[in-house]
mmCIF file of C-alpha atoms and ligand atoms in Angstrom:
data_model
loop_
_atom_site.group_PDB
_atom_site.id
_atom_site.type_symbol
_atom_site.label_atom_id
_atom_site.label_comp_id
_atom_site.label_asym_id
_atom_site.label_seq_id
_atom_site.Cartn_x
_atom_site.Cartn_y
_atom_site.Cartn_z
ATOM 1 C CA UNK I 1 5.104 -4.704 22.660
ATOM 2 C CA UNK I 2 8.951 -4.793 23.114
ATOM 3 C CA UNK I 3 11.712 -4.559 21.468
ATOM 4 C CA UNK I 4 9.938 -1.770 19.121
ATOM 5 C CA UNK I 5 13.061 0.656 17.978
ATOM 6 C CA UNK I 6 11.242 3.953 18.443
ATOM 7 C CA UNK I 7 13.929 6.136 18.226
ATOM 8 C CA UNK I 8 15.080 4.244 14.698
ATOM 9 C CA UNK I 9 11.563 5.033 13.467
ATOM 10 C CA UNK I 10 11.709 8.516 14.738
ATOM 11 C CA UNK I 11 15.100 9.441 13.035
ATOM 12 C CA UNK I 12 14.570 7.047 9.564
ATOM 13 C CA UNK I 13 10.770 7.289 8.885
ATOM 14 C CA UNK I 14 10.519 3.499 8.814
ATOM 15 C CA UNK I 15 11.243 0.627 10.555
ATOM 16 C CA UNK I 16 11.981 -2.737 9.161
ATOM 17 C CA UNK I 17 10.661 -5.983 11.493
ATOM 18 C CA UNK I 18 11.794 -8.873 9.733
ATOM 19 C CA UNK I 19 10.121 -11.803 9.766
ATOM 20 C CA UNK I 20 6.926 -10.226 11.870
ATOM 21 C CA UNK I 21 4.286 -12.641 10.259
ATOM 22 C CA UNK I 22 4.729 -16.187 10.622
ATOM 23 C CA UNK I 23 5.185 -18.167 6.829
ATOM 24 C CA UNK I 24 1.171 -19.611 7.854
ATOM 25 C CA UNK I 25 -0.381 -16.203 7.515
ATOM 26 C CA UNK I 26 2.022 -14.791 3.994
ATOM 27 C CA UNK I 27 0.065 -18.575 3.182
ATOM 28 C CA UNK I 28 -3.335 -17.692 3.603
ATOM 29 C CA UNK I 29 -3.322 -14.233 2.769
ATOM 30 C CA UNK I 30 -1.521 -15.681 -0.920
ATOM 31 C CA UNK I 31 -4.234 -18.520 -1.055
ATOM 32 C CA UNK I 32 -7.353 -15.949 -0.159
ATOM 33 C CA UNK I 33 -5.784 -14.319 -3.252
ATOM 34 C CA UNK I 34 -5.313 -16.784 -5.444
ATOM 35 C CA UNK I 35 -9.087 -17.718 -4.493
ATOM 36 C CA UNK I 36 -10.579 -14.086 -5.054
ATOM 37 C CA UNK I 37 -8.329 -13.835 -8.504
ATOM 38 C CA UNK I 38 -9.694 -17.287 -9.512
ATOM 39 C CA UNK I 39 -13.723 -16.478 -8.849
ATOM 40 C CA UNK I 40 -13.141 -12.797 -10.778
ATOM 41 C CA UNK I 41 -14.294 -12.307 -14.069
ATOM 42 C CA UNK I 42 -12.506 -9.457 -15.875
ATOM 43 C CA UNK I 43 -15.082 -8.743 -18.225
ATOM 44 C CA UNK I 44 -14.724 -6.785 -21.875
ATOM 45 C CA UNK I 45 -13.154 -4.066 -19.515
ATOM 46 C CA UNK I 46 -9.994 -3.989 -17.366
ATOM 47 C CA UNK I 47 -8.697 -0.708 -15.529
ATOM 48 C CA UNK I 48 -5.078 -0.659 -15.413
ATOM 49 C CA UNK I 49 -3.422 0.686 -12.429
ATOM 50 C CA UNK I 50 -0.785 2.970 -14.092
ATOM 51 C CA UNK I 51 1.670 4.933 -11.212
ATOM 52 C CA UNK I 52 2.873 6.728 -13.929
ATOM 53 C CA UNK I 53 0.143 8.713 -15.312
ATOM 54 C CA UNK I 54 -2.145 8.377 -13.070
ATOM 55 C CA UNK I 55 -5.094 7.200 -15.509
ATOM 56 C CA UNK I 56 -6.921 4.998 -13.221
ATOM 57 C CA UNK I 57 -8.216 8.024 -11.936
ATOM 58 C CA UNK I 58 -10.747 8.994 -14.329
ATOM 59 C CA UNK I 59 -12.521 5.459 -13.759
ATOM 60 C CA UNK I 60 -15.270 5.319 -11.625
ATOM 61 C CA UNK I 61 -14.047 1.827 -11.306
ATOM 62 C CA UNK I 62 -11.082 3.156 -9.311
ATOM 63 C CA UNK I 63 -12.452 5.894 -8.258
ATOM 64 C CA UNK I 64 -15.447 4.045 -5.700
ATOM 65 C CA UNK I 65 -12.427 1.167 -4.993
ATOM 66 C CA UNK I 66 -12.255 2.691 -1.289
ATOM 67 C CA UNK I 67 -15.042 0.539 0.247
ATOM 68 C CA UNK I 68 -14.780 -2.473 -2.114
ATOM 69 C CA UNK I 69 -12.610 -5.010 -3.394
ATOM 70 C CA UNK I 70 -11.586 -3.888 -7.410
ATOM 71 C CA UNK I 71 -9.030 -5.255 -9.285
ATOM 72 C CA UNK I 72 -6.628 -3.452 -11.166
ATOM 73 C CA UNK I 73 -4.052 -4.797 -14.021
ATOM 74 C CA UNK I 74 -0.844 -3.869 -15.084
ATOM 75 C CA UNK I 75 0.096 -1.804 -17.808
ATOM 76 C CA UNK I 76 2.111 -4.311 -19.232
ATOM 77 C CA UNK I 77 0.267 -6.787 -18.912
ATOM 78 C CA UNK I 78 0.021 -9.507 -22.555
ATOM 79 C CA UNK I 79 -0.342 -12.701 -20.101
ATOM 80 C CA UNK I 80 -4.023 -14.102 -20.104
ATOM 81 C CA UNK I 81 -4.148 -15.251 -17.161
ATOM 82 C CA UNK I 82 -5.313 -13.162 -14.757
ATOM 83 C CA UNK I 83 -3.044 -14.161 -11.932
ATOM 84 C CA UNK I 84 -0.153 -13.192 -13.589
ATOM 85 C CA UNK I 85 -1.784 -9.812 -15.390
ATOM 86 C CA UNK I 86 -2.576 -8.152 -12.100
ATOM 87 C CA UNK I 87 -1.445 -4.866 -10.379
ATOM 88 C CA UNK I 88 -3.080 -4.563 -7.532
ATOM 89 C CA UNK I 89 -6.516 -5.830 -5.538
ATOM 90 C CA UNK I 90 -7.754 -2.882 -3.585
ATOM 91 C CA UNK I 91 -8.683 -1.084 -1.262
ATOM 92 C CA UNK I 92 -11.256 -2.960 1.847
ATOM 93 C CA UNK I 93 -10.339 -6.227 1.556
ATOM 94 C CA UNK I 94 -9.412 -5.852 5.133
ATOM 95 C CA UNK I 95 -12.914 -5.179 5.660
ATOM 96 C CA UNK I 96 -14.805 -7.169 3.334
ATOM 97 C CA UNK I 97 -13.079 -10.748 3.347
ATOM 98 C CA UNK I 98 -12.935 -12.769 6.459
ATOM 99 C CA UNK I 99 -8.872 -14.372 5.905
ATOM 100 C CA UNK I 100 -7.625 -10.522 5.333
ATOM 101 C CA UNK I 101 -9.796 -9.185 8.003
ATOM 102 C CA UNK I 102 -8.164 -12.019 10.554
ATOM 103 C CA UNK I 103 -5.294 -11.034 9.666
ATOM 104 C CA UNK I 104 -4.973 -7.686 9.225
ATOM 105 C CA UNK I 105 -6.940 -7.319 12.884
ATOM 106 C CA UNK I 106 -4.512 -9.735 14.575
ATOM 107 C CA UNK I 107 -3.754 -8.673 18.077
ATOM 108 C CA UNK I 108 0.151 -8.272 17.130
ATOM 109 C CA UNK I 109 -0.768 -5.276 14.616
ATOM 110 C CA UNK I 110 -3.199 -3.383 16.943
ATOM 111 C CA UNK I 111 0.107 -3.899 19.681
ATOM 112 C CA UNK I 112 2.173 -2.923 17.278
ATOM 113 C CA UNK I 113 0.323 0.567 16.290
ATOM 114 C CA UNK I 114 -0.160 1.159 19.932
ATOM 115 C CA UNK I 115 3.746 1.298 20.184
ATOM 116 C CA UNK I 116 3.533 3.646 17.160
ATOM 117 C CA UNK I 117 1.577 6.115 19.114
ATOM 118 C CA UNK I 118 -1.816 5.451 17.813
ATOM 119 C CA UNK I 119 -4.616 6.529 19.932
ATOM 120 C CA UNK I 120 -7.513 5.407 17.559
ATOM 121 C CA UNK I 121 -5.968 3.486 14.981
ATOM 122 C CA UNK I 122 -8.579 2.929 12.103
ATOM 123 C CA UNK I 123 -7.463 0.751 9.147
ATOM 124 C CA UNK I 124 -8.133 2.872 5.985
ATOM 125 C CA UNK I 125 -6.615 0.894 3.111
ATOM 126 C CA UNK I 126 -5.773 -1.973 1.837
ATOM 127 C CA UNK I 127 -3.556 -3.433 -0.788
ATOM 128 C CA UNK I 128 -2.534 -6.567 -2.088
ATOM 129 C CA UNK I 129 0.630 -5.659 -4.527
ATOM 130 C CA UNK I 130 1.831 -8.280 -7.292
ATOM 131 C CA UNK I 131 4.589 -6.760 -8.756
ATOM 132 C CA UNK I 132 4.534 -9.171 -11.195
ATOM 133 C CA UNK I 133 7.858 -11.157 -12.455
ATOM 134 C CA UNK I 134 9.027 -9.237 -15.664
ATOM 135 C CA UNK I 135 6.427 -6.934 -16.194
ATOM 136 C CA UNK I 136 5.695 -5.333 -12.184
ATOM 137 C CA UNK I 137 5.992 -2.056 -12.623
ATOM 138 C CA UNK I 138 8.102 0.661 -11.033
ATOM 139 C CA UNK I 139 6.265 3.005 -8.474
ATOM 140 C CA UNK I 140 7.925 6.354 -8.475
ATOM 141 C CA UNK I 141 9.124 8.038 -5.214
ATOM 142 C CA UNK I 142 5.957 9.827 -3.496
ATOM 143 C CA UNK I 143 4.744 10.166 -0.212
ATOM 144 C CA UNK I 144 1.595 7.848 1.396
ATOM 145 C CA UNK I 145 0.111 11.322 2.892
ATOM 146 C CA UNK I 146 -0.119 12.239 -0.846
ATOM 147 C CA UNK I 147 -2.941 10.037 -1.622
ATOM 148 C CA UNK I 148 -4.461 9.417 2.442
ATOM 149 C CA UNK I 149 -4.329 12.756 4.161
ATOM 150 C CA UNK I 150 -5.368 13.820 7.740
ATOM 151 C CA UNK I 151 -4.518 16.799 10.040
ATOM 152 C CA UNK I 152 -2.669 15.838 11.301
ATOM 153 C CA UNK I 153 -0.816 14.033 9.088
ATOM 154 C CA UNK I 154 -1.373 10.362 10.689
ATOM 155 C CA UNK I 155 -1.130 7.558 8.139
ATOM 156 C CA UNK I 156 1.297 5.010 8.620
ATOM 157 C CA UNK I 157 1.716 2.188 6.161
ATOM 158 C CA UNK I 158 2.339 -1.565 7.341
ATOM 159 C CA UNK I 159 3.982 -3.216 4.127
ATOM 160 C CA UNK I 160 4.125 -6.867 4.572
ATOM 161 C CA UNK I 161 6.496 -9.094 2.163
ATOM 162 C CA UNK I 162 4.607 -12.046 0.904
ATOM 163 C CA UNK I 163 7.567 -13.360 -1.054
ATOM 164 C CA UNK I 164 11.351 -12.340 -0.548
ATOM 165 C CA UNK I 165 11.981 -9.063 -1.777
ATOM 166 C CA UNK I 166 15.023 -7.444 -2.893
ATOM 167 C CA UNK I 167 16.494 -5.518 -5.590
ATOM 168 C CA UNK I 168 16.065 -7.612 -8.571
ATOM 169 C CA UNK I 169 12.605 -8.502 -7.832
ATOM 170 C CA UNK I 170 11.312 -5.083 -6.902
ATOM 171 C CA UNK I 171 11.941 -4.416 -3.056
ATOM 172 C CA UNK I 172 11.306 -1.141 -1.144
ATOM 173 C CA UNK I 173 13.637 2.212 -1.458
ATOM 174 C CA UNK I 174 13.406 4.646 0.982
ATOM 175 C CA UNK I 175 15.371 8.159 1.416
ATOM 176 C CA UNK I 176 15.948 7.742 5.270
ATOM 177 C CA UNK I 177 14.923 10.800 7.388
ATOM 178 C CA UNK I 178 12.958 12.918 4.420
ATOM 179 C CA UNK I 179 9.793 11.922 6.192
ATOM 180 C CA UNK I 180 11.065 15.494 8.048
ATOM 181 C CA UNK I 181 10.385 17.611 5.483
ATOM 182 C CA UNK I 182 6.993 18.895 3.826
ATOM 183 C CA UNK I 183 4.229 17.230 2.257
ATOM 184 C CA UNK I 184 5.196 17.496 -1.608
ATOM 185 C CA UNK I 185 1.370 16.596 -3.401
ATOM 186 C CA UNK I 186 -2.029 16.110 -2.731
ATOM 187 C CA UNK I 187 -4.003 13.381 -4.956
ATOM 188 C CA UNK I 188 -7.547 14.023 -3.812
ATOM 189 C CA UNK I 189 -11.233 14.813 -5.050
ATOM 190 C CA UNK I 190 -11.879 18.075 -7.054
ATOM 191 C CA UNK I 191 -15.833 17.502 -7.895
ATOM 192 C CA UNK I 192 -15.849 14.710 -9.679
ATOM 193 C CA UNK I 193 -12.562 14.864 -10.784
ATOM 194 C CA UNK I 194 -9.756 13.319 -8.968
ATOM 195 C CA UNK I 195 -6.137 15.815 -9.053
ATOM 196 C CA UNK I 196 -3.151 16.137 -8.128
ATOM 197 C CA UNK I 197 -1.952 19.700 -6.224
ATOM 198 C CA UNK I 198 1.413 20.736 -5.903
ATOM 199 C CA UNK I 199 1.788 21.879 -2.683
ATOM 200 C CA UNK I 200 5.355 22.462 -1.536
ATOM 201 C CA UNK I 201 8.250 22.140 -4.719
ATOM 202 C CA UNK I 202 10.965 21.455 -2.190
ATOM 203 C CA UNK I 203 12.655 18.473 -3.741
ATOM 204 C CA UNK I 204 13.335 15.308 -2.138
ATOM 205 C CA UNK I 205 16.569 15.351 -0.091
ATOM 206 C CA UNK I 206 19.988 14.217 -1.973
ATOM 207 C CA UNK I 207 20.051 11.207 0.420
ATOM 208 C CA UNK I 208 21.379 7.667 -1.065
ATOM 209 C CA UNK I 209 18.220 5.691 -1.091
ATOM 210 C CA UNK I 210 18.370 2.617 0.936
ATOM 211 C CA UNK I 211 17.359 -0.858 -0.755
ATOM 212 C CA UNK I 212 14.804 -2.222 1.985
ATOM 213 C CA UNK I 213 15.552 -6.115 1.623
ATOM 214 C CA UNK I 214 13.189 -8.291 3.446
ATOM 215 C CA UNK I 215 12.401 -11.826 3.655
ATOM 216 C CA UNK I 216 9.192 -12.920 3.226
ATOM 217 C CA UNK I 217 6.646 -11.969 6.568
ATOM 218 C CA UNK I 218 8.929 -9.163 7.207
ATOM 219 C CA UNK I 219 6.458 -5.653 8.327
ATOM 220 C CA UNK I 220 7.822 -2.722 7.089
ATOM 221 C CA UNK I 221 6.698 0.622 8.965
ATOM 222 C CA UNK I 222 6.220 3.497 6.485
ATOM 223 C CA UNK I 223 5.603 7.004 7.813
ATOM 224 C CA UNK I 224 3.501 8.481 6.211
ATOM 225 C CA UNK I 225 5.567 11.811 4.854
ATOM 226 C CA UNK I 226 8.323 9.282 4.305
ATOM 227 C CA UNK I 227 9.480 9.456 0.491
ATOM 228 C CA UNK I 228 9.280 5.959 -1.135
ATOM 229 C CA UNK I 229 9.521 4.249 -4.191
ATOM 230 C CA UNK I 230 10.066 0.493 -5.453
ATOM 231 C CA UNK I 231 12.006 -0.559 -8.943
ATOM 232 C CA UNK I 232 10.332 -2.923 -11.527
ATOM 233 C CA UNK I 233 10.399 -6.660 -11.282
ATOM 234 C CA UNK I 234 12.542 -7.544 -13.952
ATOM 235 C CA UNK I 235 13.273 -10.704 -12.731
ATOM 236 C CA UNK I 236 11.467 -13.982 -12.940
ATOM 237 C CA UNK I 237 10.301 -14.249 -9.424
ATOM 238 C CA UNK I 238 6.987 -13.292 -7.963
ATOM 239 C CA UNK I 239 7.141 -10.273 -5.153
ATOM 240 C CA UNK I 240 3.650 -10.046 -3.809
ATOM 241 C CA UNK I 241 3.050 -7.829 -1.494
ATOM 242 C CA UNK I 242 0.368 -6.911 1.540
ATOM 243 C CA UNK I 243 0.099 -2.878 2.512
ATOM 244 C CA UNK I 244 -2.362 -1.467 4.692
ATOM 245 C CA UNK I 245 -2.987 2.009 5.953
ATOM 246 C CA UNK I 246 -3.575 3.158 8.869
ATOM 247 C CA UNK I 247 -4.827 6.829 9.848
ATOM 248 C CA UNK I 248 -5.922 7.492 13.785
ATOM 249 C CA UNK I 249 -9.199 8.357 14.434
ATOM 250 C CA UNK I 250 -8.320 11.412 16.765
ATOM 251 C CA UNK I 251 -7.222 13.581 13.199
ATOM 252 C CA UNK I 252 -9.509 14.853 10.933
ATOM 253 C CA UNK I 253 -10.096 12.974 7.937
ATOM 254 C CA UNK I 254 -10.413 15.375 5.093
ATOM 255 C CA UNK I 255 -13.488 15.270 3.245
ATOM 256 C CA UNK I 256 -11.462 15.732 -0.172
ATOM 257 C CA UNK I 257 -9.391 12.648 -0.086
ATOM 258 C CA UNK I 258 -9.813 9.803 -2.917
ATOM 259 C CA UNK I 259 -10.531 7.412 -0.867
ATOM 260 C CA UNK I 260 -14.163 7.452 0.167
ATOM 261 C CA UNK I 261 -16.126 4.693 1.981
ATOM 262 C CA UNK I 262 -19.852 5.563 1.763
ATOM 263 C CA UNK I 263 -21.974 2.905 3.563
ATOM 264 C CA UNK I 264 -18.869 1.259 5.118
ATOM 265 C CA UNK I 265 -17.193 3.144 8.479
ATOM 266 C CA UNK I 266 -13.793 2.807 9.394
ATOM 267 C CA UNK I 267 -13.159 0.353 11.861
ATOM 268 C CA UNK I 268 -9.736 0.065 13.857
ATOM 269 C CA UNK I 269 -8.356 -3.246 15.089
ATOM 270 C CA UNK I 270 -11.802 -4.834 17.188
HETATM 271 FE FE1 FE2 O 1 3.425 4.138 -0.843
#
């Protein structure tokens, strides 16, 4: 593809393309939402998605979310409807339902991870992020090769703005050119267990953090040692959200990561 700022990417650890989906595909991917939120039933049960303590991680329900579609609330959550209760829906939808497979697979992404320097790109994870109006919560500063680890390191994130985003509704922070230094954490399986490992204490760079303010279809390219964060959604407007992962199938996937997809192999973009 053209027009692809490599060396931006290089030196930052993200690149923003705004406007890279067209307003018909933020539509369907919101509508396929609204449609898979509107035919699940909660039950008794609901795991909330917390980024602050991590508790999700003791539920099986999260725990086997790598090769299905789950759905995880927020902590905050008092509003019963389910729509507007919601965390996250995760983590195949871009294999398992047709609209976010189309999308996800469309020949523009597979161009533009070629111009990233993917050889094999496989698409891991993905995420469809409410941050919902007053209650979305904030997601502390952390590193993608944290949670989705290969050697070596390969995951890139593609963070697509389904609704303007900006700083009173919860848009992205970044600490530009820290994706240079070392892999802080691992989240990953222990047994059954899933922990977190410290792995390097250096601390995150004293950089300013930049506000990443997109309009809605706008791609945002995440490396994947790229220190990252997004505030609350205090405000009354919606910030959904579409993130998927990509790793490349020329590293080694390590057997220990979270995300596990028995059953269900990794396919790139064909
Ligand atoms: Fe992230």
């Amino acid at each position: 593809m053209t027009g692809l700022d490599r060396a931006a990417y290089d030196r930052d650890g993200f690149l923003v393309l705004e406007r890279y989906l067209p307003a018909e595909d933020c539509d369907a991917l919101q509508t396929r939402m609204a449609e898979l939120v509107a035919e699940f039933d909660p039950g008794p049960v609901r795991t909330i998605f917390s980024a602050r303590d991590q508790s999700h991680a003791r539920d099986l329900y999260f725990q086997d979310s790598g090769g299905a579609i789950r759905f995880f609330f927020e902590e905050e959550a008092t509003d019963e409807r389910t729509e507007r209760a919601l965390n996250k829906v995760g983590h195949a939808l871009h294999d398992l339902d047709p609209v976010f497979d189309r999308i996800s697979r469309q020949p523009r992404l597979a161009e533009l991870a070629a111009a990233l320097g993917f050889v094999q790109p496989l698409l891991l994870q993905s995420m469809y992020l409410f941050k919902q109006p007053q209650i979305g919560a904030e997601v502390g500063w952390h590193q993608d090769a944290t949670y989705l680890h290969t050697q070596p390191s390969t995951v890139t994130g593609f963070w697509i703005a389904l609704d303007d985003a900006d700083r009173e509704n919860g848009c992205l922070l970044a600490l530009p050119g820290a994706h240079c230094g070392p892999l802080r954490q691992r989240f990953h399986r222990v047994g059954a267990e899933l922990i977190t490992t410290e792995l390097d204490a250096t601390p995150w760079p004293r950089i300013e953090p930049v506000a990443l303010e997109v309009p809605r279809g706008s791609l945002v390219v995440l490396h994947g040692l790229l220190p990252h964060a997004s505030a609350a959604n205090r405000s009354d407007r919606l910030r959904h959200a579409y993130s998927l992962h990509l790793i490349d199938g020329q590293a080694v996937y390590d057997t220990d990561n979270w995300l596990q997809r028995p059953g269900l192999p990794l396919r790139g973009f064909a």
